[in-house]
mmCIF file of C-alpha atoms in Angstrom:
data_model
loop_
_atom_site.group_PDB
_atom_site.id
_atom_site.type_symbol
_atom_site.label_atom_id
_atom_site.label_comp_id
_atom_site.label_asym_id
_atom_site.label_seq_id
_atom_site.Cartn_x
_atom_site.Cartn_y
_atom_site.Cartn_z
ATOM 1 C CA UNK A 1 -4.378 -15.217 169.921
ATOM 2 C CA UNK A 2 -1.151 -16.771 168.856
ATOM 3 C CA UNK A 3 -1.065 -16.293 164.817
ATOM 4 C CA UNK A 4 -4.019 -15.793 162.744
ATOM 5 C CA UNK A 5 -1.913 -13.020 161.895
ATOM 6 C CA UNK A 6 -3.544 -11.502 158.480
ATOM 7 C CA UNK A 7 -0.831 -10.469 155.773
ATOM 8 C CA UNK A 8 -0.243 -7.543 152.682
ATOM 9 C CA UNK A 9 1.378 -6.982 150.208
ATOM 10 C CA UNK A 10 2.291 -3.452 150.180
ATOM 11 C CA UNK A 11 1.524 -2.915 145.789
ATOM 12 C CA UNK A 12 -0.950 -1.276 144.616
ATOM 13 C CA UNK A 13 -2.100 -3.574 142.383
ATOM 14 C CA UNK A 14 -1.460 -8.079 142.158
ATOM 15 C CA UNK A 15 -3.574 -8.243 139.615
ATOM 16 C CA UNK A 16 -2.608 -9.686 135.969
ATOM 17 C CA UNK A 17 0.859 -9.120 135.176
ATOM 18 C CA UNK A 18 1.824 -8.784 138.760
ATOM 19 C CA UNK A 19 0.772 -11.178 140.062
ATOM 20 C CA UNK A 20 2.040 -14.337 137.011
ATOM 21 C CA UNK A 21 5.393 -12.192 137.708
ATOM 22 C CA UNK A 22 5.094 -13.019 142.123
ATOM 23 C CA UNK A 23 4.180 -15.765 141.510
ATOM 24 C CA UNK A 24 7.495 -16.258 138.882
ATOM 25 C CA UNK A 25 9.792 -14.269 141.363
ATOM 26 C CA UNK A 26 7.792 -15.455 144.624
ATOM 27 C CA UNK A 27 7.337 -11.878 147.436
ATOM 28 C CA UNK A 28 9.730 -9.046 147.750
ATOM 29 C CA UNK A 29 9.321 -9.405 152.001
ATOM 30 C CA UNK A 30 9.448 -6.032 152.460
ATOM 31 C CA UNK A 31 6.860 -5.310 151.219
ATOM 32 C CA UNK A 32 5.080 -7.262 153.897
ATOM 33 C CA UNK A 33 2.267 -5.921 156.244
ATOM 34 C CA UNK A 34 1.465 -7.726 158.890
ATOM 35 C CA UNK A 35 -1.475 -5.952 160.238
ATOM 36 C CA UNK A 36 -2.267 -5.177 163.845
ATOM 37 C CA UNK A 37 -5.771 -5.214 165.345
ATOM 38 C CA UNK A 38 -6.163 -2.626 168.069
ATOM 39 C CA UNK A 39 -8.663 -5.813 169.990
ATOM 40 C CA UNK A 40 -11.346 -8.709 168.957
ATOM 41 C CA UNK A 41 -14.064 -7.321 167.029
ATOM 42 C CA UNK A 42 -12.001 -4.926 164.419
ATOM 43 C CA UNK A 43 -11.995 -5.888 160.533
ATOM 44 C CA UNK A 44 -10.246 -4.721 156.947
ATOM 45 C CA UNK A 45 -12.075 -4.108 153.739
ATOM 46 C CA UNK A 46 -9.880 -4.851 150.956
ATOM 47 C CA UNK A 47 -10.561 -6.392 147.163
ATOM 48 C CA UNK A 48 -9.152 -9.642 148.517
ATOM 49 C CA UNK A 49 -8.502 -10.405 144.593
ATOM 50 C CA UNK A 50 -6.266 -7.569 143.728
ATOM 51 C CA UNK A 51 -5.178 -7.965 146.459
ATOM 52 C CA UNK A 52 -1.575 -10.986 147.758
ATOM 53 C CA UNK A 53 -2.824 -12.210 151.047
ATOM 54 C CA UNK A 54 -3.123 -14.452 153.977
ATOM 55 C CA UNK A 55 -3.230 -15.339 156.827
ATOM 56 C CA UNK A 56 -1.328 -17.305 159.318
ATOM 57 C CA UNK A 57 -2.544 -20.743 160.586
ATOM 58 C CA UNK A 58 -4.237 -19.930 164.746
ATOM 59 C CA UNK A 59 -2.170 -21.463 166.723
ATOM 60 C CA UNK A 60 -4.079 -20.744 169.706
ATOM 61 C CA UNK A 61 -7.067 -18.643 170.701
ATOM 62 C CA UNK A 62 -9.651 -18.482 173.720
ATOM 63 C CA UNK A 63 -12.451 -18.808 171.295
ATOM 64 C CA UNK A 64 -13.295 -20.139 167.069
ATOM 65 C CA UNK A 65 -12.045 -17.635 165.376
ATOM 66 C CA UNK A 66 -15.143 -15.637 162.576
ATOM 67 C CA UNK A 67 -14.535 -14.448 159.157
ATOM 68 C CA UNK A 68 -16.462 -13.455 156.405
ATOM 69 C CA UNK A 69 -15.883 -13.146 153.761
ATOM 70 C CA UNK A 70 -18.638 -10.112 151.916
ATOM 71 C CA UNK A 71 -18.540 -11.284 147.365
ATOM 72 C CA UNK A 72 -19.729 -8.781 145.306
ATOM 73 C CA UNK A 73 -19.646 -8.468 141.652
ATOM 74 C CA UNK A 74 -21.647 -6.180 139.016
ATOM 75 C CA UNK A 75 -24.576 -5.797 137.584
ATOM 76 C CA UNK A 76 -23.236 -5.693 134.079
ATOM 77 C CA UNK A 77 -23.796 -9.244 133.019
ATOM 78 C CA UNK A 78 -21.665 -8.501 129.833
ATOM 79 C CA UNK A 79 -18.784 -8.082 131.579
ATOM 80 C CA UNK A 80 -16.130 -11.071 132.632
ATOM 81 C CA UNK A 81 -17.299 -13.363 135.929
ATOM 82 C CA UNK A 82 -15.073 -13.533 138.341
ATOM 83 C CA UNK A 83 -17.247 -16.502 140.250
ATOM 84 C CA UNK A 84 -14.812 -20.100 140.236
ATOM 85 C CA UNK A 85 -17.504 -22.217 141.006
ATOM 86 C CA UNK A 86 -14.674 -24.390 142.652
ATOM 87 C CA UNK A 87 -13.882 -22.196 146.106
ATOM 88 C CA UNK A 88 -18.001 -23.070 147.041
ATOM 89 C CA UNK A 89 -16.287 -26.606 147.150
ATOM 90 C CA UNK A 90 -12.695 -26.172 148.708
ATOM 91 C CA UNK A 91 -11.417 -28.218 151.157
ATOM 92 C CA UNK A 92 -11.742 -25.060 154.305
ATOM 93 C CA UNK A 93 -15.648 -23.502 153.173
ATOM 94 C CA UNK A 94 -18.302 -25.097 155.362
ATOM 95 C CA UNK A 95 -20.477 -23.983 152.494
ATOM 96 C CA UNK A 96 -24.043 -26.755 152.156
ATOM 97 C CA UNK A 97 -22.934 -28.765 149.362
ATOM 98 C CA UNK A 98 -26.583 -30.226 148.684
ATOM 99 C CA UNK A 99 -27.019 -25.856 148.103
ATOM 100 C CA UNK A 100 -23.739 -24.786 146.385
ATOM 101 C CA UNK A 101 -24.202 -26.430 142.733
ATOM 102 C CA UNK A 102 -27.823 -25.032 142.987
ATOM 103 C CA UNK A 103 -26.383 -21.191 143.815
ATOM 104 C CA UNK A 104 -23.692 -21.550 140.838
ATOM 105 C CA UNK A 105 -26.291 -23.062 139.063
ATOM 106 C CA UNK A 106 -28.910 -20.096 139.783
ATOM 107 C CA UNK A 107 -26.014 -17.085 140.245
ATOM 108 C CA UNK A 108 -25.135 -18.383 135.201
ATOM 109 C CA UNK A 109 -29.299 -17.936 134.553
ATOM 110 C CA UNK A 110 -29.514 -14.139 136.302
ATOM 111 C CA UNK A 111 -26.192 -13.532 133.809
ATOM 112 C CA UNK A 112 -27.909 -15.323 131.145
ATOM 113 C CA UNK A 113 -31.287 -14.008 131.744
ATOM 114 C CA UNK A 114 -29.709 -10.712 131.383
ATOM 115 C CA UNK A 115 -28.173 -11.078 128.044
ATOM 116 C CA UNK A 116 -31.025 -12.383 126.212
ATOM 117 C CA UNK A 117 -33.168 -9.843 128.783
ATOM 118 C CA UNK A 118 -31.335 -7.399 126.556
ATOM 119 C CA UNK A 119 -31.357 -9.499 123.293
ATOM 120 C CA UNK A 120 -35.297 -8.886 123.798
ATOM 121 C CA UNK A 121 -35.308 -5.488 125.687
ATOM 122 C CA UNK A 122 -33.006 -2.920 124.472
ATOM 123 C CA UNK A 123 -31.171 -4.167 120.875
ATOM 124 C CA UNK A 124 -31.932 -1.897 119.033
ATOM 125 C CA UNK A 125 -33.627 -2.572 115.115
ATOM 126 C CA UNK A 126 -30.293 -2.608 112.456
ATOM 127 C CA UNK A 127 -27.379 -5.298 115.167
ATOM 128 C CA UNK A 128 -26.259 -7.356 112.457
ATOM 129 C CA UNK A 129 -25.755 -10.270 112.624
ATOM 130 C CA UNK A 130 -22.739 -11.034 113.798
ATOM 131 C CA UNK A 131 -23.624 -8.385 116.934
ATOM 132 C CA UNK A 132 -26.492 -10.609 117.799
ATOM 133 C CA UNK A 133 -24.432 -14.463 117.710
ATOM 134 C CA UNK A 134 -21.982 -13.282 119.371
ATOM 135 C CA UNK A 135 -23.979 -12.839 122.178
ATOM 136 C CA UNK A 136 -25.439 -16.341 121.880
ATOM 137 C CA UNK A 137 -22.863 -17.534 121.430
ATOM 138 C CA UNK A 138 -20.561 -15.640 124.672
ATOM 139 C CA UNK A 139 -24.297 -17.110 126.473
ATOM 140 C CA UNK A 140 -23.896 -20.478 125.283
ATOM 141 C CA UNK A 141 -20.421 -21.020 125.913
ATOM 142 C CA UNK A 142 -20.986 -19.920 129.338
ATOM 143 C CA UNK A 143 -23.310 -22.196 129.855
ATOM 144 C CA UNK A 144 -21.823 -25.226 128.702
ATOM 145 C CA UNK A 145 -19.002 -24.472 130.474
ATOM 146 C CA UNK A 146 -21.177 -24.099 134.129
ATOM 147 C CA UNK A 147 -23.096 -27.477 133.081
ATOM 148 C CA UNK A 148 -19.074 -29.181 132.801
ATOM 149 C CA UNK A 149 -17.970 -27.606 136.577
ATOM 150 C CA UNK A 150 -21.790 -29.025 137.939
ATOM 151 C CA UNK A 151 -20.374 -31.831 136.414
ATOM 152 C CA UNK A 152 -16.346 -32.085 137.282
ATOM 153 C CA UNK A 153 -16.067 -32.807 134.231
ATOM 154 C CA UNK A 154 -13.721 -29.619 133.602
ATOM 155 C CA UNK A 155 -12.476 -26.831 136.879
ATOM 156 C CA UNK A 156 -12.082 -23.210 137.250
ATOM 157 C CA UNK A 157 -9.307 -22.670 139.857
ATOM 158 C CA UNK A 158 -7.152 -20.246 139.767
ATOM 159 C CA UNK A 159 -3.544 -20.611 138.972
ATOM 160 C CA UNK A 160 -2.805 -19.285 143.355
ATOM 161 C CA UNK A 161 -4.963 -21.386 145.090
ATOM 162 C CA UNK A 162 -3.842 -25.295 145.649
ATOM 163 C CA UNK A 163 -6.405 -26.941 146.947
ATOM 164 C CA UNK A 164 -5.708 -30.672 145.613
ATOM 165 C CA UNK A 165 -8.260 -29.850 143.438
ATOM 166 C CA UNK A 166 -5.815 -27.945 141.343
ATOM 167 C CA UNK A 167 -5.610 -29.055 136.462
ATOM 168 C CA UNK A 168 -1.366 -29.343 136.742
ATOM 169 C CA UNK A 169 -1.078 -25.917 135.249
ATOM 170 C CA UNK A 170 -1.271 -24.129 138.218
ATOM 171 C CA UNK A 171 1.218 -26.294 139.944
ATOM 172 C CA UNK A 172 3.609 -25.831 136.245
ATOM 173 C CA UNK A 173 3.280 -21.583 136.932
ATOM 174 C CA UNK A 174 3.801 -22.351 140.274
ATOM 175 C CA UNK A 175 6.768 -24.133 139.746
ATOM 176 C CA UNK A 176 10.593 -22.981 138.909
ATOM 177 C CA UNK A 177 11.994 -20.285 139.915
ATOM 178 C CA UNK A 178 9.182 -19.634 143.202
ATOM 179 C CA UNK A 179 11.377 -18.699 146.167
ATOM 180 C CA UNK A 180 9.875 -18.044 149.833
ATOM 181 C CA UNK A 181 6.747 -15.689 150.687
ATOM 182 C CA UNK A 182 3.394 -15.919 151.569
ATOM 183 C CA UNK A 183 1.883 -19.218 150.641
ATOM 184 C CA UNK A 184 -1.686 -19.680 150.058
ATOM 185 C CA UNK A 185 -4.009 -20.920 152.801
ATOM 186 C CA UNK A 186 -6.664 -23.260 153.262
ATOM 187 C CA UNK A 187 -9.559 -20.639 155.355
ATOM 188 C CA UNK A 188 -12.134 -21.841 157.170
ATOM 189 C CA UNK A 189 -15.365 -20.450 158.018
ATOM 190 C CA UNK A 190 -17.514 -21.556 161.289
ATOM 191 C CA UNK A 191 -20.694 -19.209 159.940
#
């Protein structure tokens, strides 16, 4: 196979402030390692949202290349939800467009159900009106945002995604001062 090399930034955490700094200054090439696989069938496990990585384009191969991404999340419905609706609609993903909105809505319904179940079954008497109101407001905002995303009236693109559907903020953050280095890639899946 020619191409298809996994390049990984050897840095403990590329999220948050570290990631923003990399966007502005560029990726130091001396910290980029190319993963060398022993042969077909080998894989790597990593928390891709925390590790800056990219795959070079496959230029030539004997057979199709398959990618499998397992996504995990906490069962705590009160923690920030990292799910991005746009990732299921991005170019290069083969998720069925007639299934994606419903699956996303089911995910959000599961979270809201958990938050309401907490009020119904677990919230202790004596909770302040402010504590109760905060949960209701947060849940309401999550539902409102989800509805806007489904109607394509709002975008939730991450700043490093370049799939042509950004709202302009990503381009501004990516702009001046960025040196060479790893570029965003389109992921293609045949599964």
